[in-house]
GROMACS .gro file of C-alpha atoms in nm:
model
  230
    1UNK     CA    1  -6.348 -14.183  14.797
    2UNK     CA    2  -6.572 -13.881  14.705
    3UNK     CA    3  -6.553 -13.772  15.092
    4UNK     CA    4  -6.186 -13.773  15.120
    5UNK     CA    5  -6.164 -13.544  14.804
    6UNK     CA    6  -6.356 -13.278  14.912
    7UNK     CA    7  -6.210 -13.301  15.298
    8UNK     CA    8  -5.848 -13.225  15.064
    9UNK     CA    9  -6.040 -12.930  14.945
   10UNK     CA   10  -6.107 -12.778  15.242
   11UNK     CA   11  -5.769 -12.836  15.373
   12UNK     CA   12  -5.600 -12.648  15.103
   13UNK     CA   13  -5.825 -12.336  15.149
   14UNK     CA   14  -5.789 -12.314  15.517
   15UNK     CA   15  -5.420 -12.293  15.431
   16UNK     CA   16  -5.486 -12.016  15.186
   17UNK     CA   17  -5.685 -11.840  15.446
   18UNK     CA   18  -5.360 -11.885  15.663
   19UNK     CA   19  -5.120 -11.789  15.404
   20UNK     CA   20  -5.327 -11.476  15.335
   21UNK     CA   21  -5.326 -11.373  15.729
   22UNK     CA   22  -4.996 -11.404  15.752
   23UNK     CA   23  -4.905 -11.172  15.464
   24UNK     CA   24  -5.077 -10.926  15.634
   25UNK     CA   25  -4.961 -10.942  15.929
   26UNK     CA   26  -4.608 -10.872  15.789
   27UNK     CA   27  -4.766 -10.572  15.592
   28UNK     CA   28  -4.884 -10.440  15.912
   29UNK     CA   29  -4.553 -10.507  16.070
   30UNK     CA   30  -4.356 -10.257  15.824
   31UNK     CA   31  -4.612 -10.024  15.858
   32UNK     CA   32  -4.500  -9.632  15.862
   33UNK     CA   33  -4.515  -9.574  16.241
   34UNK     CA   34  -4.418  -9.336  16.349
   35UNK     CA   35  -4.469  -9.111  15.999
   36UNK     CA   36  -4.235  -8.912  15.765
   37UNK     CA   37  -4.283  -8.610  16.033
   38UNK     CA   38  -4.238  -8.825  16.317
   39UNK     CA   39  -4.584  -8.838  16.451
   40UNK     CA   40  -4.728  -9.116  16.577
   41UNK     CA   41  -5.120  -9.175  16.533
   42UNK     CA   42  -5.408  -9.380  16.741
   43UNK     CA   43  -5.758  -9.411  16.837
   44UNK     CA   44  -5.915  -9.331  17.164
   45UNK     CA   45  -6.280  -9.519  17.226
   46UNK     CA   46  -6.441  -9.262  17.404
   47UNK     CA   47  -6.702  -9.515  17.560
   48UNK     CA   48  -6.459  -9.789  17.706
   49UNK     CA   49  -6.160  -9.569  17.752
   50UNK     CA   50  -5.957  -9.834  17.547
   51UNK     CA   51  -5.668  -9.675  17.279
   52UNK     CA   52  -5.491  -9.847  17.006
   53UNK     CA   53  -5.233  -9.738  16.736
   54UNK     CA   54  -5.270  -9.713  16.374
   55UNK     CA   55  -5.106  -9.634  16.041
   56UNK     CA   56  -5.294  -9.370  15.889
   57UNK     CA   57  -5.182  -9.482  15.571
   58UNK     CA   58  -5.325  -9.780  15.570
   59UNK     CA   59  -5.619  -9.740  15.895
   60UNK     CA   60  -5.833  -9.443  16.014
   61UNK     CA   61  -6.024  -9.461  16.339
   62UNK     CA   62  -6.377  -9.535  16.321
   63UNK     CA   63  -6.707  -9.465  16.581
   64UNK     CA   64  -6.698  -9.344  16.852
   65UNK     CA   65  -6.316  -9.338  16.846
   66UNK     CA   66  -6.165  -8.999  16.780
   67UNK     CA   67  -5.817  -8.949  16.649
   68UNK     CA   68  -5.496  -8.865  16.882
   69UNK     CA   69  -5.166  -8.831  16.778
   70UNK     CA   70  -4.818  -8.719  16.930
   71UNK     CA   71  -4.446  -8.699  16.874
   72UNK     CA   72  -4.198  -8.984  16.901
   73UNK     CA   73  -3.933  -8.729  16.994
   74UNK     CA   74  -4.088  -8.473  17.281
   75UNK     CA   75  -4.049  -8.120  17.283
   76UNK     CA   76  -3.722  -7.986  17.360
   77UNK     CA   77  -3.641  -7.897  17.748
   78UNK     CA   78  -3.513  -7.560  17.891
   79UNK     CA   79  -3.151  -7.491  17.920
   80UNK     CA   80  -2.969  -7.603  18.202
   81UNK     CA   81  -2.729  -7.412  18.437
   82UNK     CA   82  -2.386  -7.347  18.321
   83UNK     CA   83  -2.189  -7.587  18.452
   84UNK     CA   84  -1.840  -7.568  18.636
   85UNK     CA   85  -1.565  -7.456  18.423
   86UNK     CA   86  -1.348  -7.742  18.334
   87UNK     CA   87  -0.930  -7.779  18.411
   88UNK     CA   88  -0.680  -7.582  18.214
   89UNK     CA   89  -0.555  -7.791  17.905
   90UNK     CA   90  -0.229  -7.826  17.836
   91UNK     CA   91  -0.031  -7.530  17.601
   92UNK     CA   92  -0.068  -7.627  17.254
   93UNK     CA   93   0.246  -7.686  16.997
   94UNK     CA   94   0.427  -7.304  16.936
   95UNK     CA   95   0.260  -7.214  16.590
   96UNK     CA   96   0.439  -7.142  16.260
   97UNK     CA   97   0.641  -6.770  16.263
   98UNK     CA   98   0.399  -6.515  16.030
   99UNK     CA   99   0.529  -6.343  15.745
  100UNK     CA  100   0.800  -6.041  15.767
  101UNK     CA  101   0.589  -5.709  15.773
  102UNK     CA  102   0.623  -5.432  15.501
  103UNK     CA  103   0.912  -5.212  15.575
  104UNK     CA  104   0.758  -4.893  15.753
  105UNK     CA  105   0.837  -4.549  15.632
  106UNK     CA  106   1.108  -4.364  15.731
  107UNK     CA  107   1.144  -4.117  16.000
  108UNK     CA  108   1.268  -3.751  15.992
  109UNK     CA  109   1.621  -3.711  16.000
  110UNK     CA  110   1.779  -3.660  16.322
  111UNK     CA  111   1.964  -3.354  16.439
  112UNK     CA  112   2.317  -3.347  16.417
  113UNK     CA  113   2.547  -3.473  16.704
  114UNK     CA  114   2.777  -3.303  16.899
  115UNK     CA  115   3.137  -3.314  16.723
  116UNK     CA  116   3.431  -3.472  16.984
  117UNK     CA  117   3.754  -3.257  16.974
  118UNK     CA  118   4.033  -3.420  17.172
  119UNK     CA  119   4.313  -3.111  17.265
  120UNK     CA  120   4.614  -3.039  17.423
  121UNK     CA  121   4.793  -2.745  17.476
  122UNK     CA  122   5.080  -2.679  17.633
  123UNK     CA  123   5.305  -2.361  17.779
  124UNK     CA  124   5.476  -2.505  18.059
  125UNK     CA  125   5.687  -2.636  17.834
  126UNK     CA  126   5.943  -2.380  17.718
  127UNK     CA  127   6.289  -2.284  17.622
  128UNK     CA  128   6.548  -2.306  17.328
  129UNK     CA  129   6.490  -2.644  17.134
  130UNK     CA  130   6.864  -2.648  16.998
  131UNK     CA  131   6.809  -3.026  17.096
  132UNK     CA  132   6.509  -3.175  16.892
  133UNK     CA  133   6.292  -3.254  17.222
  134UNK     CA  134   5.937  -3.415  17.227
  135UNK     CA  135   5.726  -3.099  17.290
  136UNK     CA  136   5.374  -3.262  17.342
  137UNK     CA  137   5.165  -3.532  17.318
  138UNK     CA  138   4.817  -3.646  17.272
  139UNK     CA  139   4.635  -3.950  17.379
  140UNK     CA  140   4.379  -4.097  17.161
  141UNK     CA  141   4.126  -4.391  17.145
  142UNK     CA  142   4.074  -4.584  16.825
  143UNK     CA  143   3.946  -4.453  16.586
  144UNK     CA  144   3.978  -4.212  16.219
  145UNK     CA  145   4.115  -3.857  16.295
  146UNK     CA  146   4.167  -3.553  16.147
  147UNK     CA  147   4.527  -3.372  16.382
  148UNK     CA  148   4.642  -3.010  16.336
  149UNK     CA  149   4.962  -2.934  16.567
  150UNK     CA  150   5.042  -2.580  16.582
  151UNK     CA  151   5.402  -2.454  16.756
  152UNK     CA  152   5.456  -2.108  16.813
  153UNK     CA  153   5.844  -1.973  16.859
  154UNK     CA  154   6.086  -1.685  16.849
  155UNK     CA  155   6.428  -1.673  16.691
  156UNK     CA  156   6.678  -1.608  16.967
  157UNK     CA  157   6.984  -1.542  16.756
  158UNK     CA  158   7.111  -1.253  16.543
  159UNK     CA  159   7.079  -1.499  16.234
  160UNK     CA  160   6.776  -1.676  16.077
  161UNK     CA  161   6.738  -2.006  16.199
  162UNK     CA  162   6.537  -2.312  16.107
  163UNK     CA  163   6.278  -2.476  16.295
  164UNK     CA  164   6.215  -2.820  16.182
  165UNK     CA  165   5.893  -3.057  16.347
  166UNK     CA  166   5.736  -3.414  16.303
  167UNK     CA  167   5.402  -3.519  16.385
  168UNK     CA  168   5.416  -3.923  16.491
  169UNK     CA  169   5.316  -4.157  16.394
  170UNK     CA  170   5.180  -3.977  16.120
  171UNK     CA  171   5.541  -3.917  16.010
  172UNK     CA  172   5.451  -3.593  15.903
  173UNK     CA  173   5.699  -3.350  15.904
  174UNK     CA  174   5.732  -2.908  15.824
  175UNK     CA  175   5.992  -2.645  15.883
  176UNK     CA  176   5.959  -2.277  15.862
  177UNK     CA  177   6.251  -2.040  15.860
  178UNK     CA  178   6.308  -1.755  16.105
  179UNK     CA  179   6.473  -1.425  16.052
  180UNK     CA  180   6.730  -1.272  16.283
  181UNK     CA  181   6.632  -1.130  16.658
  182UNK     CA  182   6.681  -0.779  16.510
  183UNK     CA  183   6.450  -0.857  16.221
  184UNK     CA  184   6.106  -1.014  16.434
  185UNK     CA  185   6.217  -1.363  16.495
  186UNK     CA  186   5.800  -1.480  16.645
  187UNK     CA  187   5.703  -1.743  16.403
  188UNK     CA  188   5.431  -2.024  16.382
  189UNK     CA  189   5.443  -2.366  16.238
  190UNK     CA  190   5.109  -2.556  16.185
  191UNK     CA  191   5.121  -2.969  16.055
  192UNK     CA  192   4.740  -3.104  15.896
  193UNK     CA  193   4.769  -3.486  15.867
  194UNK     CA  194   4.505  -3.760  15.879
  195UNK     CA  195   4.577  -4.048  16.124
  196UNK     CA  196   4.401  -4.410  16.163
  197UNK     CA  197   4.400  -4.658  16.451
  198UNK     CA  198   4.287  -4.959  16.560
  199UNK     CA  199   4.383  -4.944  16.883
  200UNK     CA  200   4.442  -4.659  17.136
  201UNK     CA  201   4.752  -4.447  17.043
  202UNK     CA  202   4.954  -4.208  17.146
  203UNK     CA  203   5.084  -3.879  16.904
  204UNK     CA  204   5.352  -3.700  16.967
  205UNK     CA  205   5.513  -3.366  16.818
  206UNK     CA  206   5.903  -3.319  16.828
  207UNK     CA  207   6.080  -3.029  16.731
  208UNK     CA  208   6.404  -2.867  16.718
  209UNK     CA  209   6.633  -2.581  16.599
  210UNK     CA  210   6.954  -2.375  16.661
  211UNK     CA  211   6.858  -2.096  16.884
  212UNK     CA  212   6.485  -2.126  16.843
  213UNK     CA  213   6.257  -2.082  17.154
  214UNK     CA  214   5.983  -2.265  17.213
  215UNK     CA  215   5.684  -2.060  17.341
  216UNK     CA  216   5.336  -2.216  17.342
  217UNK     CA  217   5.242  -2.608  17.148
  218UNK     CA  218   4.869  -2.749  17.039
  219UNK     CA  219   4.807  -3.088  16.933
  220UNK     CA  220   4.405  -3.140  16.824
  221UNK     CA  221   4.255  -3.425  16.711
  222UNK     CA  222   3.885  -3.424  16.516
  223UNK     CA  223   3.736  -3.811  16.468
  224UNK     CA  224   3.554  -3.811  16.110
  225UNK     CA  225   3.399  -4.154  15.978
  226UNK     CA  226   3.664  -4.241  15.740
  227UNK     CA  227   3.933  -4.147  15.573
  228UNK     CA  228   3.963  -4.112  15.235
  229UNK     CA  229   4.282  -4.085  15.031
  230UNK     CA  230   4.259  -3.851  14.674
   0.00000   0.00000   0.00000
């Protein structure tokens, strides 16, 4: 009975011993290899040639080992060629439209432009106007105008005489009167009138009187910007 006791005994401490091993294996098995920097450390027996690793942490290398070491990650290599450049991608989406830029300053003023002058003038039309007749004409694009229509005549009779004229489609009309042939019958009658259109247009100046004689007519026509009525 005394034997089997102590053979109990000596069963339980071999299983310490066991227990104990094992625990440090599994110590050594978390060990810090490689370390914080990355290096990993060993032992080189300079007699046999043999190497083995170690945590310095917890090992050092002992006689006639000496201590070697070296990086888990090597030293970086030398850049490589370029390589071939790589296919086009396709255009990207159009991006957003930037903000309006500040207004710039403004330029010199220009010089002035040349001012149109539409004309006619006529002295191939002549002779007494004892019949109101249509004495000349001007064509005109559209446009604002500014029309002066000048008639010069002589009074052919012994008696003054009228000399009445409209300017269409302004409707404007003047008359001058004329004193006898004996007296200097040359006269001149001049109509100012504004005149709009929106389309081309045609003016016309008709003029009459008893015994009057046409000698020379002038129809001009200035285009201003507007037109405005006081």
């Amino acid at each position: 009975m005394i034997k089997q006791g102590i053979r109990k005994e000596g069963l339980f401490a071999a299983m310490a011993v066991v227990a104990a091993s094992l625990t440090l294996v599994s110590l050594q098995a978390v060990a810090a290899i490689p370390d914080a920097s990355g290096l990993i450390h060993g032992c080189y027996n300079k007699t046999n040639g043999s190497s083995r690793i170690i945590d310095t942490a917890s090992a050092s290398c002992v006689k006639p080992e000496i201590p070697i070491q070296w990086n888990q990650v090597g030293p970086q290599g030398p850049v490589g060629p370029q390589g071939p450049q790589g296919a086009q991608g396709p255009q990207g989406p159009q991006g957003f439209t930037g903000a309006t830029g500040a207004t710039g300053a403004q330029g010199p003023a220009g010089q002035a432009g040349a001012v149109a002058l539409f004309i006619r003038e006529r002295t191939d039309l002549v002779g007494a106007l004892d019949t109101p007749l249509n004495i000349n004409s001007l064509n005109l694009p559209a446009g604002n105008y500014l029309l002066t229509a000048t008639v010069s005549v002589f009074n052919d009779d012994g008696d003054p005489q009228t000399l009445a004229c409209s300017l269409n489609p302004t409707g404007r009309k003047d008359q001058i009167e004329l004193p006898g042939r004996d007296d200097g019958s040359g006269g001149q009658l001049t109509i100012i009138a504004p005149f709009s259109t929106a389309v081309a247009a045609v003016v016309t100046l008709n003029c009459g009187g008893f015994q009057i004689v046409l000698t020379k007519s002038v129809i001009a026509a200035i285009p201003v910007s507007a037109i405005t009525a006081q």
